[in-house]
Amino acid sequence: MPFSPNLAMNAADIPGAFQTTRGIDPATIRQKMTYDDQGHVTTTPKLVDGRPVFQIPCQYIDENGVDSNVSLAVFTAPISPVPPLSRIQLTGSVHVVPWVRNGRVAWSLTADSVRVMQLDTAPIMPSLEEE
């Protein structure tokens, strides 16, 4: 059987946690686009298994801290706004694709969708009180 770098997993089997780094507005979320051989973004939508995908701005956190070598996309874009710094849960099936970036293994995950689990912290707002 030939090796395939594409792995399919159930979302419940992914260890660690994901936290959004920016808010997600369903009205402005756009499909991911492909890149050309020089690494420039094109106008051709990126497809995974023939389906469009949407980038989720988040960080992956495990027992070692934040792993910057993990990116997340979804087949179904959120339909409600997702606040920044929300803990999100992957749902459904997850396609995992390893690749090499700067000599290190990186991971592209594409989940069916995500749902908000909790808002970890409110954005820091400057105090209006004078000292």
A tleap script that builds the chain and sets N, CA, C and O, in Angstrom:
source leaprc.protein.ff14SB
mol = sequence {
  NMET PRO PHE SER PRO ASN LEU ALA MET ASN
  ALA ALA ASP ILE PRO GLY ALA PHE GLN THR
  THR ARG GLY ILE ASP PRO ALA THR ILE ARG
  GLN LYS MET THR TYR ASP ASP GLN GLY HIE
  VAL THR THR THR PRO LYS LEU VAL ASP GLY
  ARG PRO VAL PHE GLN ILE PRO CYS GLN TYR
  ILE ASP GLU ASN GLY VAL ASP SER ASN VAL
  SER LEU ALA VAL PHE THR ALA PRO ILE SER
  PRO VAL PRO PRO LEU SER ARG ILE GLN LEU
  THR GLY SER VAL HIE VAL VAL PRO TRP VAL
  ARG ASN GLY ARG VAL ALA TRP SER LEU THR
  ALA ASP SER VAL ARG VAL MET GLN LEU ASP
  THR ALA PRO ILE MET PRO SER LEU GLU GLU
  CGLU
}
set mol.1.N position { 0.841 -1.170 0.000 }
set mol.1.CA position { 0.000 0.000 0.000 }
set mol.1.C position { 0.894 1.243 0.000 }
set mol.1.O position { 1.782 1.339 0.846 }
set mol.2.N position { 0.693 2.208 -0.921 }
set mol.2.CA position { 1.556 3.399 -0.968 }
set mol.2.C position { 1.313 4.306 0.232 }
set mol.2.O position { 0.212 4.373 0.778 }
set mol.3.N position { 2.385 5.005 0.624 }
set mol.3.CA position { 2.290 5.950 1.746 }
set mol.3.C position { 1.487 7.170 1.335 }
set mol.3.O position { 1.679 7.705 0.243 }
set mol.4.N position { 0.596 7.607 2.196 }
set mol.4.CA position { -0.149 8.848 1.990 }
set mol.4.C position { 0.114 9.745 3.180 }
set mol.4.O position { -0.088 9.324 4.318 }
set mol.5.N position { 0.568 10.992 2.947 }
set mol.5.CA position { 0.810 11.885 4.073 }
set mol.5.C position { -0.481 12.416 4.682 }
set mol.5.O position { -0.446 13.065 5.728 }
set mol.6.N position { -1.615 12.155 4.050 }
set mol.6.CA position { -2.893 12.645 4.556 }
set mol.6.C position { -3.479 11.646 5.539 }
set mol.6.O position { -3.714 10.487 5.197 }
set mol.7.N position { -3.709 12.098 6.749 }
set mol.7.CA position { -4.265 11.258 7.791 }
set mol.7.C position { -5.647 11.779 8.139 }
set mol.7.O position { -5.851 12.992 8.192 }
set mol.8.N position { -6.580 10.907 8.373 }
set mol.8.CA position { -7.916 11.315 8.801 }
set mol.8.C position { -8.119 10.852 10.237 }
set mol.8.O position { -7.844 9.700 10.571 }
set mol.9.N position { -8.599 11.750 11.078 }
set mol.9.CA position { -8.820 11.444 12.484 }
set mol.9.C position { -10.175 12.001 12.900 }
set mol.9.O position { -10.755 12.843 12.214 }
set mol.10.N position { -10.661 11.524 14.017 }
set mol.10.CA position { -11.847 12.091 14.617 }
set mol.10.C position { -11.397 13.289 15.446 }
set mol.10.O position { -10.351 13.224 16.092 }
set mol.11.N position { -12.163 14.384 15.442 }
set mol.11.CA position { -11.789 15.592 16.175 }
set mol.11.C position { -11.529 15.315 17.650 }
set mol.11.O position { -10.667 15.955 18.252 }
set mol.12.N position { -12.258 14.371 18.244 }
set mol.12.CA position { -12.084 14.048 19.659 }
set mol.12.C position { -10.718 13.426 19.943 }
set mol.12.O position { -10.286 13.395 21.095 }
set mol.13.N position { -10.029 12.928 18.907 }
set mol.13.CA position { -8.728 12.288 19.085 }
set mol.13.C position { -7.553 13.256 19.003 }
set mol.13.O position { -6.407 12.845 19.181 }
set mol.14.N position { -7.818 14.539 18.734 }
set mol.14.CA position { -6.747 15.533 18.641 }
set mol.14.C position { -6.446 16.033 20.049 }
set mol.14.O position { -7.320 16.618 20.690 }
set mol.15.N position { -5.206 15.811 20.553 }
set mol.15.CA position { -4.872 16.287 21.900 }
set mol.15.C position { -4.626 17.793 21.887 }
set mol.15.O position { -4.542 18.400 20.819 }
set mol.16.N position { -4.513 18.384 23.042 }
set mol.16.CA position { -4.212 19.808 23.123 }
set mol.16.C position { -5.463 20.649 22.946 }
set mol.16.O position { -6.581 20.136 22.961 }
set mol.17.N position { -5.259 21.952 22.779 }
set mol.17.CA position { -6.373 22.889 22.684 }
set mol.17.C position { -6.076 23.920 21.601 }
set mol.17.O position { -4.919 24.148 21.249 }
set mol.18.N position { -7.119 24.534 21.084 }
set mol.18.CA position { -6.992 25.603 20.107 }
set mol.18.C position { -7.636 26.858 20.677 }
set mol.18.O position { -8.693 26.798 21.305 }
set mol.19.N position { -6.983 27.999 20.452 }
set mol.19.CA position { -7.502 29.284 20.907 }
set mol.19.C position { -7.394 30.271 19.756 }
set mol.19.O position { -6.344 30.387 19.125 }
set mol.20.N position { -8.488 30.984 19.484 }
set mol.20.CA position { -8.449 31.968 18.399 }
set mol.20.C position { -7.498 33.100 18.765 }
set mol.20.O position { -7.407 33.499 19.926 }
set mol.21.N position { -6.801 33.604 17.774 }
set mol.21.CA position { -5.892 34.726 17.992 }
set mol.21.C position { -6.527 36.041 17.563 }
set mol.21.O position { -6.086 37.110 17.985 }
set mol.22.N position { -7.551 35.970 16.735 }
set mol.22.CA position { -8.306 37.138 16.291 }
set mol.22.C position { -9.773 36.743 16.279 }
set mol.22.O position { -10.119 35.562 16.254 }
set mol.23.N position { -10.621 37.752 16.298 }
set mol.23.CA position { -12.035 37.484 16.157 }
set mol.23.C position { -12.337 37.026 14.739 }
set mol.23.O position { -11.619 37.376 13.802 }
set mol.24.N position { -13.390 36.249 14.582 }
set mol.24.CA position { -13.797 35.761 13.267 }
set mol.24.C position { -15.182 36.318 12.981 }
set mol.24.O position { -16.124 36.073 13.735 }
set mol.25.N position { -15.303 37.064 11.897 }
set mol.25.CA position { -16.574 37.637 11.476 }
set mol.25.C position { -17.089 36.812 10.301 }
set mol.25.O position { -16.473 36.825 9.236 }
set mol.26.N position { -18.194 36.100 10.464 }
set mol.26.CA position { -18.719 35.267 9.378 }
set mol.26.C position { -18.992 36.047 8.091 }
set mol.26.O position { -18.964 35.476 7.000 }
set mol.27.N position { -19.255 37.345 8.216 }
set mol.27.CA position { -19.558 38.158 7.033 }
set mol.27.C position { -18.316 38.440 6.191 }
set mol.27.O position { -18.428 38.763 5.008 }
set mol.28.N position { -17.135 38.319 6.796 }
set mol.28.CA position { -15.913 38.663 6.053 }
set mol.28.C position { -14.935 37.509 5.882 }
set mol.28.O position { -13.908 37.671 5.223 }
set mol.29.N position { -15.231 36.340 6.464 }
set mol.29.CA position { -14.308 35.208 6.312 }
set mol.29.C position { -14.267 34.800 4.836 }
set mol.29.O position { -15.303 34.747 4.173 }
set mol.30.N position { -13.092 34.517 4.338 }
set mol.30.CA position { -12.905 34.168 2.929 }
set mol.30.C position { -12.243 32.805 2.800 }
set mol.30.O position { -11.560 32.330 3.708 }
set mol.31.N position { -12.467 32.193 1.646 }
set mol.31.CA position { -11.814 30.918 1.350 }
set mol.31.C position { -10.303 31.106 1.299 }
set mol.31.O position { -9.809 32.182 0.964 }
set mol.32.N position { -9.570 30.027 1.641 }
set mol.32.CA position { -8.126 30.031 1.466 }
set mol.32.C position { -7.826 29.950 -0.029 }
set mol.32.O position { -8.598 29.369 -0.791 }
set mol.33.N position { -6.720 30.526 -0.437 }
set mol.33.CA position { -6.278 30.485 -1.829 }
set mol.33.C position { -4.988 29.661 -1.925 }
set mol.33.O position { -4.278 29.483 -0.935 }
set mol.34.N position { -4.703 29.169 -3.114 }
set mol.34.CA position { -3.471 28.403 -3.337 }
set mol.34.C position { -2.298 29.362 -3.492 }
set mol.34.O position { -2.476 30.572 -3.627 }
set mol.35.N position { -1.085 28.789 -3.471 }
set mol.35.CA position { 0.152 29.552 -3.668 }
set mol.35.C position { 0.840 29.051 -4.904 }
set mol.35.O position { 0.736 27.871 -5.239 }
set mol.36.N position { 1.558 29.944 -5.606 }
set mol.36.CA position { 2.314 29.537 -6.783 }
set mol.36.C position { 3.678 29.000 -6.360 }
set mol.36.O position { 3.978 28.930 -5.168 }
set mol.37.N position { 4.502 28.623 -7.333 }
set mol.37.CA position { 5.814 28.029 -7.048 }
set mol.37.C position { 6.764 28.987 -6.334 }
set mol.37.O position { 7.713 28.548 -5.684 }
set mol.38.N position { 6.516 30.291 -6.448 }
set mol.38.CA position { 7.359 31.282 -5.774 }
set mol.38.C position { 6.834 31.634 -4.379 }
set mol.38.O position { 7.407 32.476 -3.688 }
set mol.39.N position { 5.742 30.983 -3.975 }
set mol.39.CA position { 5.193 31.224 -2.648 }
set mol.39.C position { 4.240 32.398 -2.567 }
set mol.39.O position { 3.924 32.861 -1.471 }
set mol.40.N position { 3.772 32.893 -3.716 }
set mol.40.CA position { 2.823 34.008 -3.730 }
set mol.40.C position { 1.392 33.480 -3.821 }
set mol.40.O position { 1.121 32.497 -4.510 }
set mol.41.N position { 0.487 34.148 -3.116 }
set mol.41.CA position { -0.910 33.736 -3.128 }
set mol.41.C position { -1.506 33.978 -4.517 }
set mol.41.O position { -1.183 34.969 -5.172 }
set mol.42.N position { -2.367 33.080 -4.955 }
set mol.42.CA position { -3.019 33.193 -6.259 }
set mol.42.C position { -4.502 33.529 -6.051 }
set mol.42.O position { -4.943 33.730 -4.919 }
set mol.43.N position { -5.244 33.587 -7.116 }
set mol.43.CA position { -6.695 33.810 -7.030 }
set mol.43.C position { -7.470 32.497 -7.155 }
set mol.43.O position { -8.695 32.502 -7.281 }
set mol.44.N position { -6.749 31.378 -7.118 }
set mol.44.CA position { -7.368 30.056 -7.222 }
set mol.44.C position { -7.699 29.537 -5.822 }
set mol.44.O position { -6.800 29.402 -4.992 }
set mol.45.N position { -8.976 29.242 -5.545 }
set mol.45.CA position { -9.332 28.725 -4.218 }
set mol.45.C position { -8.617 27.404 -3.916 }
set mol.45.O position { -8.456 26.548 -4.785 }
set mol.46.N position { -8.193 27.269 -2.652 }
set mol.46.CA position { -7.587 26.022 -2.193 }
set mol.46.C position { -8.707 25.033 -1.920 }
set mol.46.O position { -9.708 25.365 -1.286 }
set mol.47.N position { -8.525 23.822 -2.403 }
set mol.47.CA position { -9.501 22.766 -2.175 }
set mol.47.C position { -8.836 21.622 -1.430 }
set mol.47.O position { -7.686 21.280 -1.707 }
set mol.48.N position { -9.548 21.037 -0.495 }
set mol.48.CA position { -9.109 19.836 0.210 }
set mol.48.C position { -10.187 18.800 -0.057 }
set mol.48.O position { -11.355 19.011 0.271 }
set mol.49.N position { -9.798 17.691 -0.649 }
set mol.49.CA position { -10.771 16.666 -1.058 }
set mol.49.C position { -11.871 17.264 -1.929 }
set mol.49.O position { -13.031 16.863 -1.836 }
set mol.50.N position { -11.499 18.232 -2.779 }
set mol.50.CA position { -12.439 18.848 -3.703 }
set mol.50.C position { -13.366 19.883 -3.086 }
set mol.50.O position { -14.277 20.375 -3.752 }
set mol.51.N position { -13.141 20.220 -1.811 }
set mol.51.CA position { -14.009 21.172 -1.106 }
set mol.51.C position { -13.227 22.419 -0.708 }
set mol.51.O position { -12.054 22.313 -0.350 }
set mol.52.N position { -13.854 23.612 -0.761 }
set mol.52.CA position { -13.180 24.829 -0.313 }
set mol.52.C position { -12.960 24.806 1.204 }
set mol.52.O position { -13.711 24.167 1.941 }
set mol.53.N position { -11.937 25.502 1.650 }
set mol.53.CA position { -11.617 25.575 3.075 }
set mol.53.C position { -11.445 27.033 3.500 }
set mol.53.O position { -11.169 27.911 2.682 }
set mol.54.N position { -11.616 27.263 4.798 }
set mol.54.CA position { -11.539 28.596 5.381 }
set mol.54.C position { -10.519 28.573 6.518 }
set mol.54.O position { -10.559 27.687 7.372 }
set mol.55.N position { -9.601 29.551 6.529 }
set mol.55.CA position { -8.562 29.628 7.556 }
set mol.55.C position { -9.166 30.084 8.881 }
set mol.55.O position { -9.994 30.995 8.912 }
set mol.56.N position { -8.752 29.452 9.965 }
set mol.56.CA position { -9.154 29.841 11.310 }
set mol.56.C position { -7.918 30.401 12.012 }
set mol.56.O position { -6.966 29.659 12.256 }
set mol.57.N position { -7.914 31.700 12.343 }
set mol.57.CA position { -6.744 32.288 13.004 }
set mol.57.C position { -6.676 31.814 14.461 }
set mol.57.O position { -7.429 32.288 15.311 }
set mol.58.N position { -5.776 30.888 14.732 }
set mol.58.CA position { -5.709 30.323 16.077 }
set mol.58.C position { -4.302 29.851 16.384 }
set mol.58.O position { -3.421 29.811 15.524 }
set mol.59.N position { -4.131 29.498 17.636 }
set mol.59.CA position { -2.885 28.878 18.073 }
set mol.59.C position { -3.220 27.534 18.690 }
set mol.59.O position { -4.284 27.348 19.280 }
set mol.60.N position { -2.282 26.597 18.542 }
set mol.60.CA position { -2.435 25.265 19.111 }
set mol.60.C position { -1.616 25.224 20.391 }
set mol.60.O position { -0.448 25.612 20.401 }
set mol.61.N position { -2.225 24.757 21.460 }
set mol.61.CA position { -1.571 24.743 22.765 }
set mol.61.C position { -1.604 23.311 23.303 }
set mol.61.O position { -2.649 22.661 23.327 }
set mol.62.N position { -0.432 22.840 23.733 }
set mol.62.CA position { -0.372 21.527 24.374 }
set mol.62.C position { 0.460 21.637 25.643 }
set mol.62.O position { 0.735 22.744 26.107 }
set mol.63.N position { 0.863 20.511 26.206 }
set mol.63.CA position { 1.600 20.533 27.480 }
set mol.63.C position { 2.947 21.242 27.373 }
set mol.63.O position { 3.535 21.594 28.395 }
set mol.64.N position { 3.447 21.458 26.159 }
set mol.64.CA position { 4.717 22.150 25.966 }
set mol.64.C position { 4.542 23.635 25.674 }
set mol.64.O position { 5.533 24.346 25.513 }
set mol.65.N position { 3.306 24.118 25.602 }
set mol.65.CA position { 3.047 25.529 25.300 }
set mol.65.C position { 2.446 25.681 23.908 }
set mol.65.O position { 1.804 24.764 23.396 }
set mol.66.N position { 2.659 26.847 23.302 }
set mol.66.CA position { 2.110 27.143 21.985 }
set mol.66.C position { 3.007 26.537 20.914 }
set mol.66.O position { 4.227 26.694 20.963 }
set mol.67.N position { 2.412 25.851 19.953 }
set mol.67.CA position { 3.147 25.269 18.832 }
set mol.67.C position { 2.812 26.067 17.576 }
set mol.67.O position { 1.695 25.986 17.065 }
set mol.68.N position { 3.768 26.827 17.086 }
set mol.68.CA position { 3.536 27.679 15.916 }
set mol.68.C position { 3.580 26.898 14.605 }
set mol.68.O position { 3.409 27.481 13.534 }
set mol.69.N position { 3.805 25.599 14.677 }
set mol.69.CA position { 3.881 24.776 13.469 }
set mol.69.C position { 2.571 24.048 13.172 }
set mol.69.O position { 2.570 23.035 12.473 }
set mol.70.N position { 1.463 24.556 13.694 }
set mol.70.CA position { 0.154 23.963 13.449 }
set mol.70.C position { -0.766 25.037 12.890 }
set mol.70.O position { -0.918 26.104 13.486 }
set mol.71.N position { -1.382 24.754 11.736 }
set mol.71.CA position { -2.367 25.688 11.185 }
set mol.71.C position { -3.697 24.957 11.062 }
set mol.71.O position { -3.742 23.735 10.923 }
set mol.72.N position { -4.782 25.732 11.117 }
set mol.72.CA position { -6.115 25.135 11.129 }
set mol.72.C position { -7.000 25.788 10.073 }
set mol.72.O position { -7.033 27.010 9.932 }
set mol.73.N position { -7.707 24.952 9.346 }
set mol.73.CA position { -8.721 25.396 8.399 }
set mol.73.C position { -9.957 24.540 8.633 }
set mol.73.O position { -9.884 23.491 9.273 }
set mol.74.N position { -11.100 24.998 8.108 }
set mol.74.CA position { -12.351 24.247 8.257 }
set mol.74.C position { -13.088 24.198 6.927 }
set mol.74.O position { -12.950 25.092 6.092 }
set mol.75.N position { -13.872 23.142 6.742 }
set mol.75.CA position { -14.716 23.053 5.555 }
set mol.75.C position { -15.941 23.960 5.686 }
set mol.75.O position { -16.382 24.563 4.708 }
set mol.76.N position { -16.485 24.052 6.903 }
set mol.76.CA position { -17.670 24.868 7.138 }
set mol.76.C position { -17.275 26.068 7.988 }
set mol.76.O position { -16.888 25.918 9.146 }
set mol.77.N position { -17.376 27.261 7.405 }
set mol.77.CA position { -17.016 28.482 8.123 }
set mol.77.C position { -18.008 28.738 9.261 }
set mol.77.O position { -19.178 28.371 9.160 }
set mol.78.N position { -17.538 29.369 10.346 }
set mol.78.CA position { -18.461 29.712 11.434 }
set mol.78.C position { -19.604 30.594 10.917 }
set mol.78.O position { -19.401 31.432 10.039 }
set mol.79.N position { -20.806 30.397 11.468 }
set mol.79.CA position { -21.948 31.207 11.041 }
set mol.79.C position { -22.280 32.300 12.059 }
set mol.79.O position { -23.076 33.196 11.778 }
set mol.80.N position { -21.660 32.221 13.253 }
set mol.80.CA position { -21.798 33.254 14.278 }
set mol.80.C position { -20.424 33.842 14.544 }
set mol.80.O position { -19.417 33.153 14.382 }
set mol.81.N position { -20.363 35.120 14.955 }
set mol.81.CA position { -19.054 35.698 15.277 }
set mol.81.C position { -18.344 34.900 16.364 }
set mol.81.O position { -18.968 34.405 17.303 }
set mol.82.N position { -17.032 34.787 16.218 }
set mol.82.CA position { -16.204 34.107 17.216 }
set mol.82.C position { -15.274 35.166 17.798 }
set mol.82.O position { -14.457 35.731 17.071 }
set mol.83.N position { -15.384 35.445 19.100 }
set mol.83.CA position { -14.542 36.470 19.710 }
set mol.83.C position { -13.066 36.052 19.731 }
set mol.83.O position { -12.749 34.863 19.718 }
set mol.84.N position { -12.165 37.051 19.763 }
set mol.84.CA position { -10.750 36.704 19.924 }
set mol.84.C position { -10.544 36.026 21.278 }
set mol.84.O position { -11.290 36.270 22.226 }
set mol.85.N position { -9.545 35.189 21.354 }
set mol.85.CA position { -9.159 34.468 22.561 }
set mol.85.C position { -10.214 33.473 23.023 }
set mol.85.O position { -10.316 33.175 24.213 }
set mol.86.N position { -11.001 32.957 22.074 }
set mol.86.CA position { -11.973 31.912 22.400 }
set mol.86.C position { -11.311 30.551 22.320 }
set mol.86.O position { -10.543 30.282 21.397 }
set mol.87.N position { -11.606 29.692 23.284 }
set mol.87.CA position { -11.184 28.303 23.199 }
set mol.87.C position { -12.159 27.638 22.242 }
set mol.87.O position { -13.372 27.706 22.443 }
set mol.88.N position { -11.645 27.003 21.214 }
set mol.88.CA position { -12.507 26.370 20.221 }
set mol.88.C position { -12.260 24.867 20.198 }
set mol.88.O position { -11.171 24.390 20.520 }
set mol.89.N position { -13.291 24.142 19.811 }
set mol.89.CA position { -13.214 22.690 19.701 }
set mol.89.C position { -13.406 22.315 18.236 }
set mol.89.O position { -14.298 22.834 17.565 }
set mol.90.N position { -12.566 21.412 17.748 }
set mol.90.CA position { -12.732 20.891 16.402 }
set mol.90.C position { -13.906 19.925 16.417 }
set mol.90.O position { -14.118 19.217 17.401 }
set mol.91.N position { -14.671 19.892 15.329 }
set mol.91.CA position { -15.798 18.968 15.258 }
set mol.91.C position { -15.688 18.107 14.008 }
set mol.91.O position { -15.110 18.505 12.997 }
set mol.92.N position { -16.261 16.919 14.111 }
set mol.92.CA position { -16.301 16.012 12.968 }
set mol.92.C position { -14.973 15.355 12.698 }
set mol.92.O position { -14.240 14.983 13.614 }
set mol.93.N position { -14.684 15.221 11.442 }
set mol.93.CA position { -13.476 14.566 10.982 }
set mol.93.C position { -12.388 15.616 10.747 }
set mol.93.O position { -12.684 16.752 10.378 }
set mol.94.N position { -11.145 15.233 10.961 }
set mol.94.CA position { -10.012 16.151 10.791 }
set mol.94.C position { -9.005 15.504 9.852 }
set mol.94.O position { -8.576 14.371 10.072 }
set mol.95.N position { -8.632 16.230 8.809 }
set mol.95.CA position { -7.589 15.785 7.882 }
set mol.95.C position { -6.281 16.417 8.340 }
set mol.95.O position { -6.194 17.636 8.489 }
set mol.96.N position { -5.269 15.593 8.563 }
set mol.96.CA position { -3.978 16.044 9.063 }
set mol.96.C position { -2.943 15.840 7.971 }
set mol.96.O position { -2.777 14.730 7.465 }
set mol.97.N position { -2.242 16.917 7.603 }
set mol.97.CA position { -1.221 16.828 6.561 }
set mol.97.C position { 0.095 17.382 7.124 }
set mol.97.O position { 0.180 18.569 7.440 }
set mol.98.N position { 1.131 16.519 7.252 }
set mol.98.CA position { 2.442 17.017 7.684 }
set mol.98.C position { 3.187 17.620 6.491 }
set mol.98.O position { 3.011 17.183 5.354 }
set mol.99.N position { 4.016 18.623 6.761 }
set mol.99.CA position { 4.872 19.206 5.741 }
set mol.99.C position { 6.083 19.795 6.443 }
set mol.99.O position { 6.093 19.917 7.668 }
set mol.100.N position { 7.100 20.160 5.681 }
set mol.100.CA position { 8.335 20.664 6.280 }
set mol.100.C position { 8.435 22.162 6.052 }
set mol.100.O position { 8.292 22.650 4.931 }
set mol.101.N position { 8.689 22.894 7.159 }
set mol.101.CA position { 8.895 24.337 7.106 }
set mol.101.C position { 10.161 24.644 7.893 }
set mol.101.O position { 10.263 24.327 9.078 }
set mol.102.N position { 11.129 25.269 7.216 }
set mol.102.CA position { 12.388 25.642 7.860 }
set mol.102.C position { 13.048 24.461 8.572 }
set mol.102.O position { 13.584 24.609 9.671 }
set mol.103.N position { 13.004 23.304 7.944 }
set mol.103.CA position { 13.645 22.128 8.501 }
set mol.103.C position { 12.882 21.456 9.631 }
set mol.103.O position { 13.381 20.498 10.220 }
set mol.104.N position { 11.680 21.938 9.947 }
set mol.104.CA position { 10.863 21.345 11.007 }
set mol.104.C position { 9.561 20.829 10.427 }
set mol.104.O position { 9.055 21.360 9.439 }
set mol.105.N position { 9.029 19.800 11.041 }
set mol.105.CA position { 7.738 19.276 10.604 }
set mol.105.C position { 6.644 20.222 11.093 }
set mol.105.O position { 6.595 20.577 12.271 }
set mol.106.N position { 5.783 20.617 10.185 }
set mol.106.CA position { 4.619 21.446 10.510 }
set mol.106.C position { 3.373 20.635 10.168 }
set mol.106.O position { 3.448 19.634 9.455 }
set mol.107.N position { 2.235 21.073 10.679 }
set mol.107.CA position { 0.991 20.326 10.490 }
set mol.107.C position { -0.107 21.248 10.010 }
set mol.107.O position { -0.332 22.313 10.585 }
set mol.108.N position { -0.789 20.841 8.957 }
set mol.108.CA position { -1.994 21.527 8.499 }
set mol.108.C position { -3.177 20.643 8.851 }
set mol.108.O position { -3.263 19.497 8.412 }
set mol.109.N position { -4.078 21.182 9.642 }
set mol.109.CA position { -5.277 20.447 10.039 }
set mol.109.C position { -6.476 21.089 9.359 }
set mol.109.O position { -6.603 22.313 9.332 }
set mol.110.N position { -7.354 20.257 8.809 }
set mol.110.CA position { -8.610 20.737 8.245 }
set mol.110.C position { -9.729 19.951 8.901 }
set mol.110.O position { -9.870 18.744 8.701 }
set mol.111.N position { -10.529 20.672 9.698 }
set mol.111.CA position { -11.647 20.049 10.421 }
set mol.111.C position { -12.946 20.320 9.681 }
set mol.111.O position { -13.028 21.234 8.860 }
set mol.112.N position { -13.944 19.528 9.976 }
set mol.112.CA position { -15.261 19.810 9.401 }
set mol.112.C position { -15.715 21.206 9.805 }
set mol.112.O position { -16.176 21.980 8.967 }
set mol.113.N position { -15.584 21.528 11.100 }
set mol.113.CA position { -15.950 22.850 11.601 }
set mol.113.C position { -15.356 23.024 12.993 }
set mol.113.O position { -14.668 22.138 13.501 }
set mol.114.N position { -15.629 24.180 13.607 }
set mol.114.CA position { -15.223 24.439 14.989 }
set mol.114.C position { -16.416 25.011 15.743 }
set mol.114.O position { -17.347 25.560 15.152 }
set mol.115.N position { -16.362 24.867 17.055 }
set mol.115.CA position { -17.377 25.510 17.890 }
set mol.115.C position { -16.679 26.138 19.081 }
set mol.115.O position { -15.651 25.642 19.543 }
set mol.116.N position { -17.240 27.229 19.573 }
set mol.116.CA position { -16.665 27.937 20.708 }
set mol.116.C position { -16.971 27.165 21.979 }
set mol.116.O position { -18.120 26.822 22.256 }
set mol.117.N position { -15.923 26.898 22.747 }
set mol.117.CA position { -16.076 26.222 24.032 }
set mol.117.C position { -16.187 27.247 25.154 }
set mol.117.O position { -17.070 27.149 26.006 }
set mol.118.N position { -15.284 28.236 25.153 }
set mol.118.CA position { -15.297 29.263 26.181 }
set mol.118.C position { -14.446 30.436 25.732 }
set mol.118.O position { -13.572 30.297 24.876 }
set mol.119.N position { -14.708 31.576 26.312 }
set mol.119.CA position { -13.891 32.763 26.097 }
set mol.119.C position { -12.894 32.771 27.239 }
set mol.119.O position { -13.275 32.957 28.395 }
set mol.120.N position { -11.601 32.567 26.922 }
set mol.120.CA position { -10.590 32.415 27.973 }
set mol.120.C position { -10.325 33.705 28.735 }
set mol.120.O position { -10.072 33.670 29.939 }
set mol.121.N position { -10.379 34.821 28.062 }
set mol.121.CA position { -10.124 36.093 28.728 }
set mol.121.C position { -10.730 37.200 27.890 }
set mol.121.O position { -10.816 37.091 26.666 }
set mol.122.N position { -11.134 38.227 28.528 }
set mol.122.CA position { -11.668 39.382 27.802 }
set mol.122.C position { -10.499 40.213 27.282 }
set mol.122.O position { -9.431 40.220 27.894 }
set mol.123.N position { -10.681 40.910 26.165 }
set mol.123.CA position { -9.607 41.783 25.680 }
set mol.123.C position { -9.231 42.810 26.740 }
set mol.123.O position { -10.087 43.279 27.490 }
set mol.124.N position { -7.974 43.149 26.797 }
set mol.124.CA position { -7.502 44.127 27.770 }
set mol.124.C position { -7.953 45.506 27.310 }
set mol.124.O position { -7.673 45.930 26.189 }
set mol.125.N position { -8.655 46.193 28.200 }
set mol.125.CA position { -9.153 47.535 27.883 }
set mol.125.C position { -8.425 48.528 28.791 }
set mol.125.O position { -8.227 48.259 29.975 }
set mol.126.N position { -8.027 49.684 28.230 }
set mol.126.CA position { -7.362 50.672 29.088 }
set mol.126.C position { -8.327 51.188 30.151 }
set mol.126.O position { -9.531 51.300 29.917 }
set mol.127.N position { -7.783 51.495 31.305 }
set mol.127.CA position { -8.595 52.018 32.393 }
set mol.127.C position { -8.977 53.454 32.107 }
set mol.127.O position { -8.159 54.246 31.638 }
set mol.128.N position { -10.214 53.783 32.390 }
set mol.128.CA position { -10.682 55.150 32.186 }
set mol.128.C position { -10.524 55.980 33.456 }
set mol.128.O position { -10.781 57.184 33.464 }
set mol.129.N position { -10.103 55.321 34.514 }
set mol.129.CA position { -9.907 56.040 35.768 }
set mol.129.C position { -8.560 56.750 35.781 }
set mol.129.O position { -7.568 56.209 35.294 }
set mol.130.N position { -8.522 57.928 36.320 }
set mol.130.CA position { -7.256 58.652 36.446 }
set mol.130.C position { -6.622 58.273 37.772 }
set mol.130.O position { -7.308 58.047 38.769 }
set mol.131.N position { -5.335 58.211 37.764 }
set mol.131.CA position { -4.627 57.833 39.000 }
set mol.131.C position { -4.432 59.028 39.883 }
set mol.131.O position { -3.857 58.909 40.965 }
savepdb mol mol.pdb
quit
